[in-house]
Coordinates of C-alpha atoms in Angstrom, one line a residue:
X1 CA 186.6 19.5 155.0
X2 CA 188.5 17.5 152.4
X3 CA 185.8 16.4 150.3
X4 CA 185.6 12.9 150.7
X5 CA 182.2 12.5 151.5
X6 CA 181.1 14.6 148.1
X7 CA 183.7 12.4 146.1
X8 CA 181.6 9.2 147.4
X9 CA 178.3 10.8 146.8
X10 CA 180.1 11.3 142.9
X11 CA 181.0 7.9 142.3
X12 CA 177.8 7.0 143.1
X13 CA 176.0 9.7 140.6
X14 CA 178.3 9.3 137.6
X15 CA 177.8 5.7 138.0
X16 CA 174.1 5.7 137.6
X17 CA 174.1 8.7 135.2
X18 CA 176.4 7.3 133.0
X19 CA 176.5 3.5 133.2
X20 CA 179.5 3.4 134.3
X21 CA 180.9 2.1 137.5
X22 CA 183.2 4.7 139.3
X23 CA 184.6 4.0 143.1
X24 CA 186.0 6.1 145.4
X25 CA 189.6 6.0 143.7
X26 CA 188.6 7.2 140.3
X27 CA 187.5 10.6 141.9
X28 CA 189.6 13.1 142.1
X29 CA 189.4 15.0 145.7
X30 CA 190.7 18.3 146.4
X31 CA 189.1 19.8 149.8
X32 CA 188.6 23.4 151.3
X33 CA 191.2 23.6 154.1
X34 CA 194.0 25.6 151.9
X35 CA 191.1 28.5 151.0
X36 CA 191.9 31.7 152.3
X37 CA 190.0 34.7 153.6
X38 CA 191.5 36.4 151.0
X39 CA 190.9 33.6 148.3
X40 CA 186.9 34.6 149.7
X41 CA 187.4 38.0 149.0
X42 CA 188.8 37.9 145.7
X43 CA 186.0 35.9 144.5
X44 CA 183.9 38.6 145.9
X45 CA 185.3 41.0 143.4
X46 CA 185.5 39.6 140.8
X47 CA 181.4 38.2 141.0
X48 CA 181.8 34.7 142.2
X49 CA 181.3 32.2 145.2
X50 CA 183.7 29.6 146.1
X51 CA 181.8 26.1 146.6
X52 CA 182.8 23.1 147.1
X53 CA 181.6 21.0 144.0
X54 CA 181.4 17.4 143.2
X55 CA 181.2 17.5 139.2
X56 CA 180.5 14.2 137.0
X57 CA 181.3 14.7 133.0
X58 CA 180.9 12.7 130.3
X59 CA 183.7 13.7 127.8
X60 CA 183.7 14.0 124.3
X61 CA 187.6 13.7 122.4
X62 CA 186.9 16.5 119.5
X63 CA 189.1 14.5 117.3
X64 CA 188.4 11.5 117.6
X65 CA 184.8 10.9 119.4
X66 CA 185.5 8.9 121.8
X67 CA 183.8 9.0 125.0
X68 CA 184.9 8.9 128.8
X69 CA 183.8 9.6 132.2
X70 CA 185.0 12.1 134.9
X71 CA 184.2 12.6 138.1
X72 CA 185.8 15.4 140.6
X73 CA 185.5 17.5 143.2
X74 CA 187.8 20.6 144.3
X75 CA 186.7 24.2 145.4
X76 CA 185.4 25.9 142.1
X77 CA 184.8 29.5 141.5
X78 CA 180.9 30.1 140.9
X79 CA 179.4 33.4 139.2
X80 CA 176.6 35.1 141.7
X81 CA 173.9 34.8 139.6
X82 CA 174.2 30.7 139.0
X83 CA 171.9 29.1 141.1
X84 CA 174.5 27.4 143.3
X85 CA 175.8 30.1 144.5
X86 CA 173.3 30.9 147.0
X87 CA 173.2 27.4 148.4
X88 CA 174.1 27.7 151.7
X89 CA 174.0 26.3 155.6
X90 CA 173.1 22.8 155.8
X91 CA 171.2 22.6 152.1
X92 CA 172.5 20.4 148.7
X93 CA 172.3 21.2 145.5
X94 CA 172.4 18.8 142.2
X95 CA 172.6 21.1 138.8
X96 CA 172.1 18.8 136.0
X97 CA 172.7 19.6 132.6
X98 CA 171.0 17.1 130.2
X99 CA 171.1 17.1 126.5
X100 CA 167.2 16.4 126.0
X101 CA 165.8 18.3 129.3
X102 CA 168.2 20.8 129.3
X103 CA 169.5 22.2 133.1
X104 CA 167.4 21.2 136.1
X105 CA 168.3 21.7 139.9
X106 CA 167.3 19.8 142.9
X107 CA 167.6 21.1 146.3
X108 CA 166.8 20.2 150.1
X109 CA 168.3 19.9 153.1
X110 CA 170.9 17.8 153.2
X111 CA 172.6 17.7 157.0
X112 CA 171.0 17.8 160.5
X113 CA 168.9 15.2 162.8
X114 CA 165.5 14.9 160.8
X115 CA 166.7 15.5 157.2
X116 CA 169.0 12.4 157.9
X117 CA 166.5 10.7 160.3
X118 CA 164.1 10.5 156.9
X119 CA 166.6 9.2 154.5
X120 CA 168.0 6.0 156.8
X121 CA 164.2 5.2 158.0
X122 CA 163.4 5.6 153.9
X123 CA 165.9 3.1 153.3
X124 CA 164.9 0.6 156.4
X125 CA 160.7 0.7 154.9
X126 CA 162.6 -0.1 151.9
X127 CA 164.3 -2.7 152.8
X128 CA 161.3 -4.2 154.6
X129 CA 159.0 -3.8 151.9
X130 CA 161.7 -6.0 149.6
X131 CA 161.6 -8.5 152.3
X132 CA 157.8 -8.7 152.7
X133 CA 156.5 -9.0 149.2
X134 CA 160.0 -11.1 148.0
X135 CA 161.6 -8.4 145.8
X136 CA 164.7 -6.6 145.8
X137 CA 166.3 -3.4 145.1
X138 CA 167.3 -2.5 141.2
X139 CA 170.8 -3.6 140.5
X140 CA 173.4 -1.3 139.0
X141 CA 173.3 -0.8 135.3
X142 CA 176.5 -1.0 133.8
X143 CA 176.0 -1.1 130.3
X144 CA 177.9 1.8 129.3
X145 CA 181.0 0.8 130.5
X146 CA 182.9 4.0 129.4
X147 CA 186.5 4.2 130.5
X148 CA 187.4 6.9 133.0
X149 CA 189.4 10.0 131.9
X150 CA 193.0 10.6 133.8
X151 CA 192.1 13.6 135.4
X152 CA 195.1 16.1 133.6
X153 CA 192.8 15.2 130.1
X154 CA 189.7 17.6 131.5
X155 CA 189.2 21.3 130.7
X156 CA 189.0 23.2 132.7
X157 CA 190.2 27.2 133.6
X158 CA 192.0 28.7 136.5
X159 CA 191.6 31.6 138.6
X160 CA 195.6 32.2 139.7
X161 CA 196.9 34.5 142.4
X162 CA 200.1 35.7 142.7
X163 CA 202.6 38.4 144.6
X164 CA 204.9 39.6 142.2
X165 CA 207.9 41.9 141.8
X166 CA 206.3 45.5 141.2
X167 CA 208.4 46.7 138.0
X168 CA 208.1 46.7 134.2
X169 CA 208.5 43.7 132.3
X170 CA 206.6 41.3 135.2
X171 CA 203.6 40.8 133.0
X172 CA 205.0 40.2 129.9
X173 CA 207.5 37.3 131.5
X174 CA 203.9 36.3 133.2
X175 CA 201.8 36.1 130.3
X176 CA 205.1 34.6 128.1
X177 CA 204.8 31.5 130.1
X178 CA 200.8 31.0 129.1
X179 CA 201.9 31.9 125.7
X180 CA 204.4 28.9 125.4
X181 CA 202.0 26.6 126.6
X182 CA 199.2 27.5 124.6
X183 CA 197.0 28.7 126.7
X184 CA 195.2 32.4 126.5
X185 CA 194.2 34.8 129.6
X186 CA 190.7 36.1 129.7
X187 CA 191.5 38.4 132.4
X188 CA 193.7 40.5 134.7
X189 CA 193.6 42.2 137.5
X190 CA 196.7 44.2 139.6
X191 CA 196.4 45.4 143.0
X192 CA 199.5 47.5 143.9
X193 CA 201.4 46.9 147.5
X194 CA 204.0 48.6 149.3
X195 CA 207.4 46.4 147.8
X196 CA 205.1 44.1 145.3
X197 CA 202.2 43.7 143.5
X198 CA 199.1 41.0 143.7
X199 CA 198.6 40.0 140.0
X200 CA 195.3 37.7 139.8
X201 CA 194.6 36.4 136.6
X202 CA 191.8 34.2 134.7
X203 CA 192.9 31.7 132.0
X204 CA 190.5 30.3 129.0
X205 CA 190.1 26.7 129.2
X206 CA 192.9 24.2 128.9
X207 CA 194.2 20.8 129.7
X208 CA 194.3 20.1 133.4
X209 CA 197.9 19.0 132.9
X210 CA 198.8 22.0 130.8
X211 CA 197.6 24.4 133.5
X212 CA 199.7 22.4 136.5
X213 CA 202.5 22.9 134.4
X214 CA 201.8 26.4 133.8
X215 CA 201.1 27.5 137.5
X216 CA 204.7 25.2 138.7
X217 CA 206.7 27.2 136.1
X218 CA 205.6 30.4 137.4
X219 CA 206.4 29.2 140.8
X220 CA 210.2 29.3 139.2
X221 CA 210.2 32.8 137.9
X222 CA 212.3 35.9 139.5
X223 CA 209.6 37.9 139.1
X224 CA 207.2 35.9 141.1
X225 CA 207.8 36.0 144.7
X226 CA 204.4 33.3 145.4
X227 CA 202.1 32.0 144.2
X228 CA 199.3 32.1 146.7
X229 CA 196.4 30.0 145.1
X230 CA 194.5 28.5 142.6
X231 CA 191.0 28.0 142.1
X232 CA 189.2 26.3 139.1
X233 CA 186.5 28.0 137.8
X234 CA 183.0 26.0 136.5
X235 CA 179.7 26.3 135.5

């Protein structure tokens, strides 16, 4: 429910696809407990599922070159046609985006008496085998070493949802406050109520830091009455 069991399984992949060693800690863990029915419904119209991801980056600074490692997992807003989207009931996914191989997906059951049955009683032969004939398992590889990224340094975009004060002037004061930090909306939507108004909008990418800032100062605007969630959007 809160994630913790994807943010081990991502310490353990961005470790071995990075060669770097991440634990627990480094991940950052948001679970699903705060999404709404209406959250689910929202991501219906605009074309996207809400999963819970686990998502390992290697990051590039533009300026500079220098390289780090990331490794997160929150509810994310995925488009309908991405394969993840239809992974559902007890089944994983693993999207992998790869600079020679390009994107390849592997998918299985993941939960459930036999599917876990098979992966301990893989790992028991294992161990046997290692015993028997004197070996042992490979060792983590740790060349890499890449320092891992604070989590306000990654890109990322937000889906925000908001009631607001139905009257002119609201979305100019909204849209002011993206403008001072630098950060641009891709799109908007209004849905009118009875006293107020449900704005929900999309931003372009920015700082993870930059976009907490944004979304608290909105909190402290007149002509925002709540804001009711926010989703980061991937893939």
């Amino acid at each position: 429910m809160e994630g913790h069991d994807a943010a081990s399984k991502a310490a353990i992949l961005a470790s071995l696809g990075f060669y770097t060693r991440l634990t627990f800690d480094d991940v950052y863990c948001e679970g699903i407990s705060k999404i709404t029915a209406d959250d689910i419904k929202a991501a219906n119209q605009a074309g996207y599922s809400i999963k819970l991801l686990a998502i390992c980056e290697r990051l590039v600074d533009e300026e500079t070159g220098a390289e780090s490692v990331n490794a997160r997992v929150h509810p994310t807003l995925v488009p309908k046609e991405h394969p993840l989207a239809s992974v559902s009931q007890s089944y994983n996914a693993i999207f992998v985006e790869a600079e020679a191989a390009g994107s390849l997906m592997f998918y299985g059951n993941g939960a459930g008496g036999n599917p876990t049955a098979s992966a301990v009683l893989g790992d028991v032969i294992g161990a046997a085998r290692n015993i028997v004939h004197g070996g042992r398992a490979p060792g983590e590889n740790t060349y890499a070493n890449l320092p891992i990224a604070e989590f306000g340094e990654v890109e990322t975009r937000y889906h925000v949802d908001m009631e607001v004060e139905d009257r002119t002037g609201v979305l100019s004061a909204i849209s002011g406050v993206f403008a001072r930090h630098g950060v641009s909306l891709r799109t908007v939507r209004q849905e009118d109520g009875d006293a107020t108004a449900r704005l929900i909008v999309v931003t372009h990418a920015a700082k993870e830091a930059v976009l907490e800032d944004i979304v608290a100062a909105l909190g402290e605007l007149d002509e925002v009455k709540a804001v009711h969630s926010v989703i980061r959007l991937g893939v």
